Amino acid sequence: TLDAIGSGAFPIHFTSYKDDSVGGDSNGDGSSSLPSPGDWNTILVNDSGSVNFQYVNLRYGGYSSTYYANLYLTQNASAVVEHSTSSHSRYYGIRVNNTTSGKTSHLTVNASTIEHNLNRGVYVYTSSGGLSQVNVTGSVIKNNGHSGFETNNVAGFTFSNNQINNNAGYAVSLNLAGNAAPAITGLT
């Protein structure tokens, strides 16, 4: 379990060591290096693991050929992301990947911003009997290099009062693979 509980005045940052906007010049090179997508790997939440992020900024991650997102959930993982930002990932802001039968991943995103990721903002992929429960509420998903939100299948899905703007692909792409229609309200 990882609980990262910041505040509006004192957010918690997971970012590149080249990101001088947080904590100063931590790599000691002045302004000769700039942060870039993929400067660090991912926060990986494996089977039965959980994260609780409140007022957290995830930036410049996604360096991996396996876990390519700022925040990556797999199998029975659970994540709550509130009043937080996931941005500038080399691939996805948040990725849920569940490919094991009998396992259910849980993702809740509330009052958060997912932006400027080079691929999708949020990508939920399930197969082989794996399931995902996803709730995205009151959040902004914008300026991502592909779709803002995409899933190939979810068992439970609530998507309400979100702003989806200026993503290079679809605003929201849903392929529900026979599951009941999700609750989608207040989309702008």
PDB file of C-alpha atoms in Angstrom:
ATOM      1  CA  THR A   1       0.000   0.000   0.000  1.00  0.00           C
ATOM      2  CA  LEU A   2       1.207   3.462  -0.879  1.00  0.00           C
ATOM      3  CA  ASP A   3      -0.633   6.389   0.669  1.00  0.00           C
ATOM      4  CA  ALA A   4       0.541   9.738  -0.685  1.00  0.00           C
ATOM      5  CA  ILE A   5      -1.642  12.386   0.929  1.00  0.00           C
ATOM      6  CA  GLY A   6      -0.690  15.960   0.105  1.00  0.00           C
ATOM      7  CA  SER A   7      -2.739  19.131   0.247  1.00  0.00           C
ATOM      8  CA  GLY A   8      -3.558  21.995  -2.082  1.00  0.00           C
ATOM      9  CA  ALA A   9      -0.808  24.057  -0.456  1.00  0.00           C
ATOM     10  CA  PHE A  10       1.675  21.161  -0.222  1.00  0.00           C
ATOM     11  CA  PRO A  11       1.212  18.650  -3.049  1.00  0.00           C
ATOM     12  CA  ILE A  12       3.407  15.570  -3.414  1.00  0.00           C
ATOM     13  CA  HIS A  13       5.455  15.255  -6.625  1.00  0.00           C
ATOM     14  CA  PHE A  14       6.717  12.181  -8.449  1.00  0.00           C
ATOM     15  CA  THR A  15       8.716  13.723 -11.274  1.00  0.00           C
ATOM     16  CA  SER A  16      11.988  13.769 -13.195  1.00  0.00           C
ATOM     17  CA  TYR A  17      15.213  14.630 -11.396  1.00  0.00           C
ATOM     18  CA  LYS A  18      15.625  17.170 -14.227  1.00  0.00           C
ATOM     19  CA  ASP A  19      12.414  18.958 -13.208  1.00  0.00           C
ATOM     20  CA  ASP A  20      13.857  22.069 -11.512  1.00  0.00           C
ATOM     21  CA  SER A  21      10.347  23.471 -10.929  1.00  0.00           C
ATOM     22  CA  VAL A  22      10.016  21.113  -7.958  1.00  0.00           C
ATOM     23  CA  GLY A  23      12.653  21.213  -5.231  1.00  0.00           C
ATOM     24  CA  GLY A  24      15.167  23.220  -7.253  1.00  0.00           C
ATOM     25  CA  ASP A  25      18.134  21.954  -9.253  1.00  0.00           C
ATOM     26  CA  SER A  26      18.351  18.426  -7.811  1.00  0.00           C
ATOM     27  CA  ASN A  27      20.729  17.145 -10.499  1.00  0.00           C
ATOM     28  CA  GLY A  28      23.095  20.113 -10.096  1.00  0.00           C
ATOM     29  CA  ASP A  29      23.365  21.111 -13.751  1.00  0.00           C
ATOM     30  CA  GLY A  30      21.654  24.485 -13.662  1.00  0.00           C
ATOM     31  CA  SER A  31      19.378  24.904 -16.628  1.00  0.00           C
ATOM     32  CA  SER A  32      21.347  22.699 -19.040  1.00  0.00           C
ATOM     33  CA  SER A  33      18.849  19.805 -18.833  1.00  0.00           C
ATOM     34  CA  LEU A  34      15.070  19.818 -19.054  1.00  0.00           C
ATOM     35  CA  PRO A  35      12.610  17.141 -17.976  1.00  0.00           C
ATOM     36  CA  SER A  36      11.123  14.976 -20.705  1.00  0.00           C
ATOM     37  CA  PRO A  37       8.548  12.198 -20.961  1.00  0.00           C
ATOM     38  CA  GLY A  38      10.069   8.880 -19.931  1.00  0.00           C
ATOM     39  CA  ASP A  39      12.694  10.219 -17.505  1.00  0.00           C
ATOM     40  CA  TRP A  40      11.579   7.593 -14.980  1.00  0.00           C
ATOM     41  CA  ASN A  41       9.671   4.314 -15.188  1.00  0.00           C
ATOM     42  CA  THR A  42       6.296   3.971 -13.437  1.00  0.00           C
ATOM     43  CA  ILE A  43       4.470   3.550 -10.168  1.00  0.00           C
ATOM     44  CA  LEU A  44       3.514  -0.106 -10.550  1.00  0.00           C
ATOM     45  CA  VAL A  45       0.635  -1.453  -8.467  1.00  0.00           C
ATOM     46  CA  ASN A  46       0.646  -5.244  -8.699  1.00  0.00           C
ATOM     47  CA  ASP A  47      -1.813  -7.919  -7.651  1.00  0.00           C
ATOM     48  CA  SER A  48      -3.585  -6.943  -4.396  1.00  0.00           C
ATOM     49  CA  GLY A  49      -1.551  -3.722  -4.099  1.00  0.00           C
ATOM     50  CA  SER A  50      -3.158  -0.339  -3.604  1.00  0.00           C
ATOM     51  CA  VAL A  51      -2.385   3.355  -3.886  1.00  0.00           C
ATOM     52  CA  ASN A  52      -4.232   6.330  -2.482  1.00  0.00           C
ATOM     53  CA  PHE A  53      -3.129   9.601  -4.065  1.00  0.00           C
ATOM     54  CA  GLN A  54      -4.533  12.914  -2.888  1.00  0.00           C
ATOM     55  CA  TYR A  55      -2.971  16.127  -4.195  1.00  0.00           C
ATOM     56  CA  VAL A  56      -0.226  14.251  -6.049  1.00  0.00           C
ATOM     57  CA  ASN A  57       1.515  15.269  -9.292  1.00  0.00           C
ATOM     58  CA  LEU A  58       2.865  12.442 -11.472  1.00  0.00           C
ATOM     59  CA  ARG A  59       5.037  13.820 -14.274  1.00  0.00           C
ATOM     60  CA  TYR A  60       7.564  12.642 -16.880  1.00  0.00           C
ATOM     61  CA  GLY A  61       7.265   8.872 -16.254  1.00  0.00           C
ATOM     62  CA  GLY A  62       6.424   6.034 -18.603  1.00  0.00           C
ATOM     63  CA  TYR A  63       9.932   4.850 -19.505  1.00  0.00           C
ATOM     64  CA  SER A  64       9.551   1.116 -20.019  1.00  0.00           C
ATOM     65  CA  SER A  65       8.632  -1.389 -22.675  1.00  0.00           C
ATOM     66  CA  THR A  66       6.468  -3.217 -20.123  1.00  0.00           C
ATOM     67  CA  TYR A  67       4.934  -0.713 -17.679  1.00  0.00           C
ATOM     68  CA  TYR A  68       4.594   2.392 -19.803  1.00  0.00           C
ATOM     69  CA  ALA A  69       2.556   4.849 -17.759  1.00  0.00           C
ATOM     70  CA  ASN A  70       2.988   7.240 -14.865  1.00  0.00           C
ATOM     71  CA  LEU A  71       0.648   4.947 -12.897  1.00  0.00           C
ATOM     72  CA  TYR A  72       0.209   1.291 -13.944  1.00  0.00           C
ATOM     73  CA  LEU A  73      -2.261  -1.150 -12.344  1.00  0.00           C
ATOM     74  CA  THR A  74      -2.444  -4.876 -12.939  1.00  0.00           C
ATOM     75  CA  GLN A  75      -4.581  -7.805 -11.720  1.00  0.00           C
ATOM     76  CA  ASN A  76      -6.328  -7.109  -8.339  1.00  0.00           C
ATOM     77  CA  ALA A  77      -4.680  -3.690  -7.965  1.00  0.00           C
ATOM     78  CA  SER A  78      -6.613  -0.731  -6.613  1.00  0.00           C
ATOM     79  CA  ALA A  79      -5.986   2.989  -7.046  1.00  0.00           C
ATOM     80  CA  VAL A  80      -7.752   6.101  -5.817  1.00  0.00           C
ATOM     81  CA  VAL A  81      -6.526   9.318  -7.457  1.00  0.00           C
ATOM     82  CA  GLU A  82      -8.089  12.530  -6.121  1.00  0.00           C
ATOM     83  CA  HIS A  83      -7.186  16.186  -6.689  1.00  0.00           C
ATOM     84  CA  SER A  84      -4.121  14.990  -8.564  1.00  0.00           C
ATOM     85  CA  THR A  85      -2.442  15.313 -11.969  1.00  0.00           C
ATOM     86  CA  SER A  86      -0.857  12.725 -14.256  1.00  0.00           C
ATOM     87  CA  SER A  87       1.008  14.401 -17.095  1.00  0.00           C
ATOM     88  CA  HIS A  88       3.863  14.230 -19.581  1.00  0.00           C
ATOM     89  CA  SER A  89       4.155  10.431 -19.605  1.00  0.00           C
ATOM     90  CA  ARG A  90       6.005   8.851 -22.497  1.00  0.00           C
ATOM     91  CA  TYR A  91       2.897   6.741 -23.119  1.00  0.00           C
ATOM     92  CA  TYR A  92      -0.147   6.755 -20.804  1.00  0.00           C
ATOM     93  CA  GLY A  93      -1.101   8.938 -17.870  1.00  0.00           C
ATOM     94  CA  ILE A  94      -2.806   5.960 -16.195  1.00  0.00           C
ATOM     95  CA  ARG A  95      -2.920   2.376 -17.483  1.00  0.00           C
ATOM     96  CA  VAL A  96      -4.960  -0.535 -16.124  1.00  0.00           C
ATOM     97  CA  ASN A  97      -3.954  -3.909 -17.593  1.00  0.00           C
ATOM     98  CA  ASN A  98      -5.819  -6.952 -16.298  1.00  0.00           C
ATOM     99  CA  THR A  99      -5.364 -10.205 -18.202  1.00  0.00           C
ATOM    100  CA  THR A 100      -6.022 -12.820 -15.490  1.00  0.00           C
ATOM    101  CA  SER A 101      -9.359 -14.562 -15.024  1.00  0.00           C
ATOM    102  CA  GLY A 102     -10.890 -14.039 -11.591  1.00  0.00           C
ATOM    103  CA  LYS A 103      -8.977 -10.805 -10.929  1.00  0.00           C
ATOM    104  CA  THR A 104     -10.615  -7.364 -10.740  1.00  0.00           C
ATOM    105  CA  SER A 105      -8.734  -4.070 -10.930  1.00  0.00           C
ATOM    106  CA  HIS A 106     -10.272  -0.937  -9.369  1.00  0.00           C
ATOM    107  CA  LEU A 107      -9.550   2.614 -10.511  1.00  0.00           C
ATOM    108  CA  THR A 108     -11.184   5.755  -9.125  1.00  0.00           C
ATOM    109  CA  VAL A 109     -10.201   9.166 -10.493  1.00  0.00           C
ATOM    110  CA  ASN A 110     -11.929  12.159  -8.924  1.00  0.00           C
ATOM    111  CA  ALA A 111     -11.372  15.911  -9.408  1.00  0.00           C
ATOM    112  CA  SER A 112      -8.072  15.258 -11.181  1.00  0.00           C
ATOM    113  CA  THR A 113      -6.318  16.256 -14.409  1.00  0.00           C
ATOM    114  CA  ILE A 114      -4.830  13.848 -16.953  1.00  0.00           C
ATOM    115  CA  GLU A 115      -2.962  15.862 -19.579  1.00  0.00           C
ATOM    116  CA  HIS A 116      -0.075  16.138 -22.022  1.00  0.00           C
ATOM    117  CA  ASN A 117       0.694  12.407 -22.126  1.00  0.00           C
ATOM    118  CA  LEU A 118       2.228  11.302 -25.419  1.00  0.00           C
ATOM    119  CA  ASN A 119      -0.334   8.524 -25.946  1.00  0.00           C
ATOM    120  CA  ARG A 120      -3.672   8.004 -24.161  1.00  0.00           C
ATOM    121  CA  GLY A 121      -4.683   9.858 -21.030  1.00  0.00           C
ATOM    122  CA  VAL A 122      -6.290   6.790 -19.395  1.00  0.00           C
ATOM    123  CA  TYR A 123      -6.168   3.335 -21.000  1.00  0.00           C
ATOM    124  CA  VAL A 124      -7.992   0.333 -19.514  1.00  0.00           C
ATOM    125  CA  TYR A 125      -7.252  -3.035 -21.134  1.00  0.00           C
ATOM    126  CA  THR A 126      -8.761  -6.323 -19.985  1.00  0.00           C
ATOM    127  CA  SER A 127      -8.708  -9.799 -21.521  1.00  0.00           C
ATOM    128  CA  SER A 128      -8.713 -13.506 -20.633  1.00  0.00           C
ATOM    129  CA  GLY A 129     -11.444 -13.058 -18.028  1.00  0.00           C
ATOM    130  CA  GLY A 130      -9.806 -10.190 -16.138  1.00  0.00           C
ATOM    131  CA  LEU A 131     -12.207  -7.455 -15.011  1.00  0.00           C
ATOM    132  CA  SER A 132     -11.926  -3.751 -14.229  1.00  0.00           C
ATOM    133  CA  GLN A 133     -14.138  -1.404 -12.239  1.00  0.00           C
ATOM    134  CA  VAL A 134     -13.542   2.207 -13.281  1.00  0.00           C
ATOM    135  CA  ASN A 135     -15.007   5.456 -11.916  1.00  0.00           C
ATOM    136  CA  VAL A 136     -13.920   8.804 -13.360  1.00  0.00           C
ATOM    137  CA  THR A 137     -15.730  11.827 -11.935  1.00  0.00           C
ATOM    138  CA  GLY A 138     -15.272  15.593 -12.067  1.00  0.00           C
ATOM    139  CA  SER A 139     -11.946  15.354 -13.893  1.00  0.00           C
ATOM    140  CA  VAL A 140     -10.253  16.990 -16.881  1.00  0.00           C
ATOM    141  CA  ILE A 141      -8.640  14.846 -19.579  1.00  0.00           C
ATOM    142  CA  LYS A 142      -6.966  17.014 -22.195  1.00  0.00           C
ATOM    143  CA  ASN A 143      -4.146  17.490 -24.678  1.00  0.00           C
ATOM    144  CA  ASN A 144      -3.095  13.837 -24.852  1.00  0.00           C
ATOM    145  CA  GLY A 145      -1.422  12.416 -27.967  1.00  0.00           C
ATOM    146  CA  HIS A 146      -4.185   9.874 -28.624  1.00  0.00           C
ATOM    147  CA  SER A 147      -7.590   9.246 -27.035  1.00  0.00           C
ATOM    148  CA  GLY A 148      -8.430  10.935 -23.760  1.00  0.00           C
ATOM    149  CA  PHE A 149      -9.973   7.781 -22.282  1.00  0.00           C
ATOM    150  CA  GLU A 150     -10.061   4.343 -23.888  1.00  0.00           C
ATOM    151  CA  THR A 151     -11.142   0.895 -22.807  1.00  0.00           C
ATOM    152  CA  ASN A 152     -11.725  -2.396 -24.542  1.00  0.00           C
ATOM    153  CA  ASN A 153     -13.912  -3.745 -21.726  1.00  0.00           C
ATOM    154  CA  VAL A 154     -14.985  -2.843 -18.190  1.00  0.00           C
ATOM    155  CA  ALA A 155     -17.239  -4.691 -15.757  1.00  0.00           C
ATOM    156  CA  GLY A 156     -18.352  -1.540 -13.963  1.00  0.00           C
ATOM    157  CA  PHE A 157     -17.930   1.940 -15.354  1.00  0.00           C
ATOM    158  CA  THR A 158     -19.029   5.383 -14.206  1.00  0.00           C
ATOM    159  CA  PHE A 159     -17.927   8.451 -16.156  1.00  0.00           C
ATOM    160  CA  SER A 160     -19.572  11.646 -14.948  1.00  0.00           C
ATOM    161  CA  ASN A 161     -19.073  15.412 -15.032  1.00  0.00           C
ATOM    162  CA  ASN A 162     -15.743  15.268 -16.847  1.00  0.00           C
ATOM    163  CA  GLN A 163     -14.222  17.709 -19.336  1.00  0.00           C
ATOM    164  CA  ILE A 164     -12.543  16.044 -22.305  1.00  0.00           C
ATOM    165  CA  ASN A 165     -10.678  18.526 -24.543  1.00  0.00           C
ATOM    166  CA  ASN A 166      -8.146  18.630 -27.383  1.00  0.00           C
ATOM    167  CA  ASN A 167      -6.982  15.008 -27.389  1.00  0.00           C
ATOM    168  CA  ALA A 168      -5.467  13.886 -30.692  1.00  0.00           C
ATOM    169  CA  GLY A 169      -7.690  10.785 -30.921  1.00  0.00           C
ATOM    170  CA  TYR A 170     -11.168  10.140 -29.618  1.00  0.00           C
ATOM    171  CA  ALA A 171     -12.401  12.007 -26.569  1.00  0.00           C
ATOM    172  CA  VAL A 172     -13.685   8.698 -25.152  1.00  0.00           C
ATOM    173  CA  SER A 173     -13.432   5.311 -26.871  1.00  0.00           C
ATOM    174  CA  LEU A 174     -15.492   2.465 -25.402  1.00  0.00           C
ATOM    175  CA  ASN A 175     -15.593  -1.119 -26.592  1.00  0.00           C
ATOM    176  CA  LEU A 176     -17.645  -2.842 -23.935  1.00  0.00           C
ATOM    177  CA  ALA A 177     -17.448  -6.409 -25.313  1.00  0.00           C
ATOM    178  CA  GLY A 178     -21.009  -7.301 -24.361  1.00  0.00           C
ATOM    179  CA  ASN A 179     -21.133  -5.665 -20.934  1.00  0.00           C
ATOM    180  CA  ALA A 180     -24.103  -3.486 -20.019  1.00  0.00           C
ATOM    181  CA  ALA A 181     -23.997   0.169 -21.018  1.00  0.00           C
ATOM    182  CA  PRO A 182     -22.018   2.269 -18.534  1.00  0.00           C
ATOM    183  CA  ALA A 183     -23.227   5.330 -16.670  1.00  0.00           C
ATOM    184  CA  ILE A 184     -21.938   8.358 -18.597  1.00  0.00           C
ATOM    185  CA  THR A 185     -23.247  11.774 -17.562  1.00  0.00           C
ATOM    186  CA  GLY A 186     -22.247  15.426 -17.712  1.00  0.00           C
ATOM    187  CA  LEU A 187     -19.574  15.033 -20.390  1.00  0.00           C
ATOM    188  CA  THR A 188     -18.267  18.291 -21.879  1.00  0.00           C
TER     189      THR A 188
END
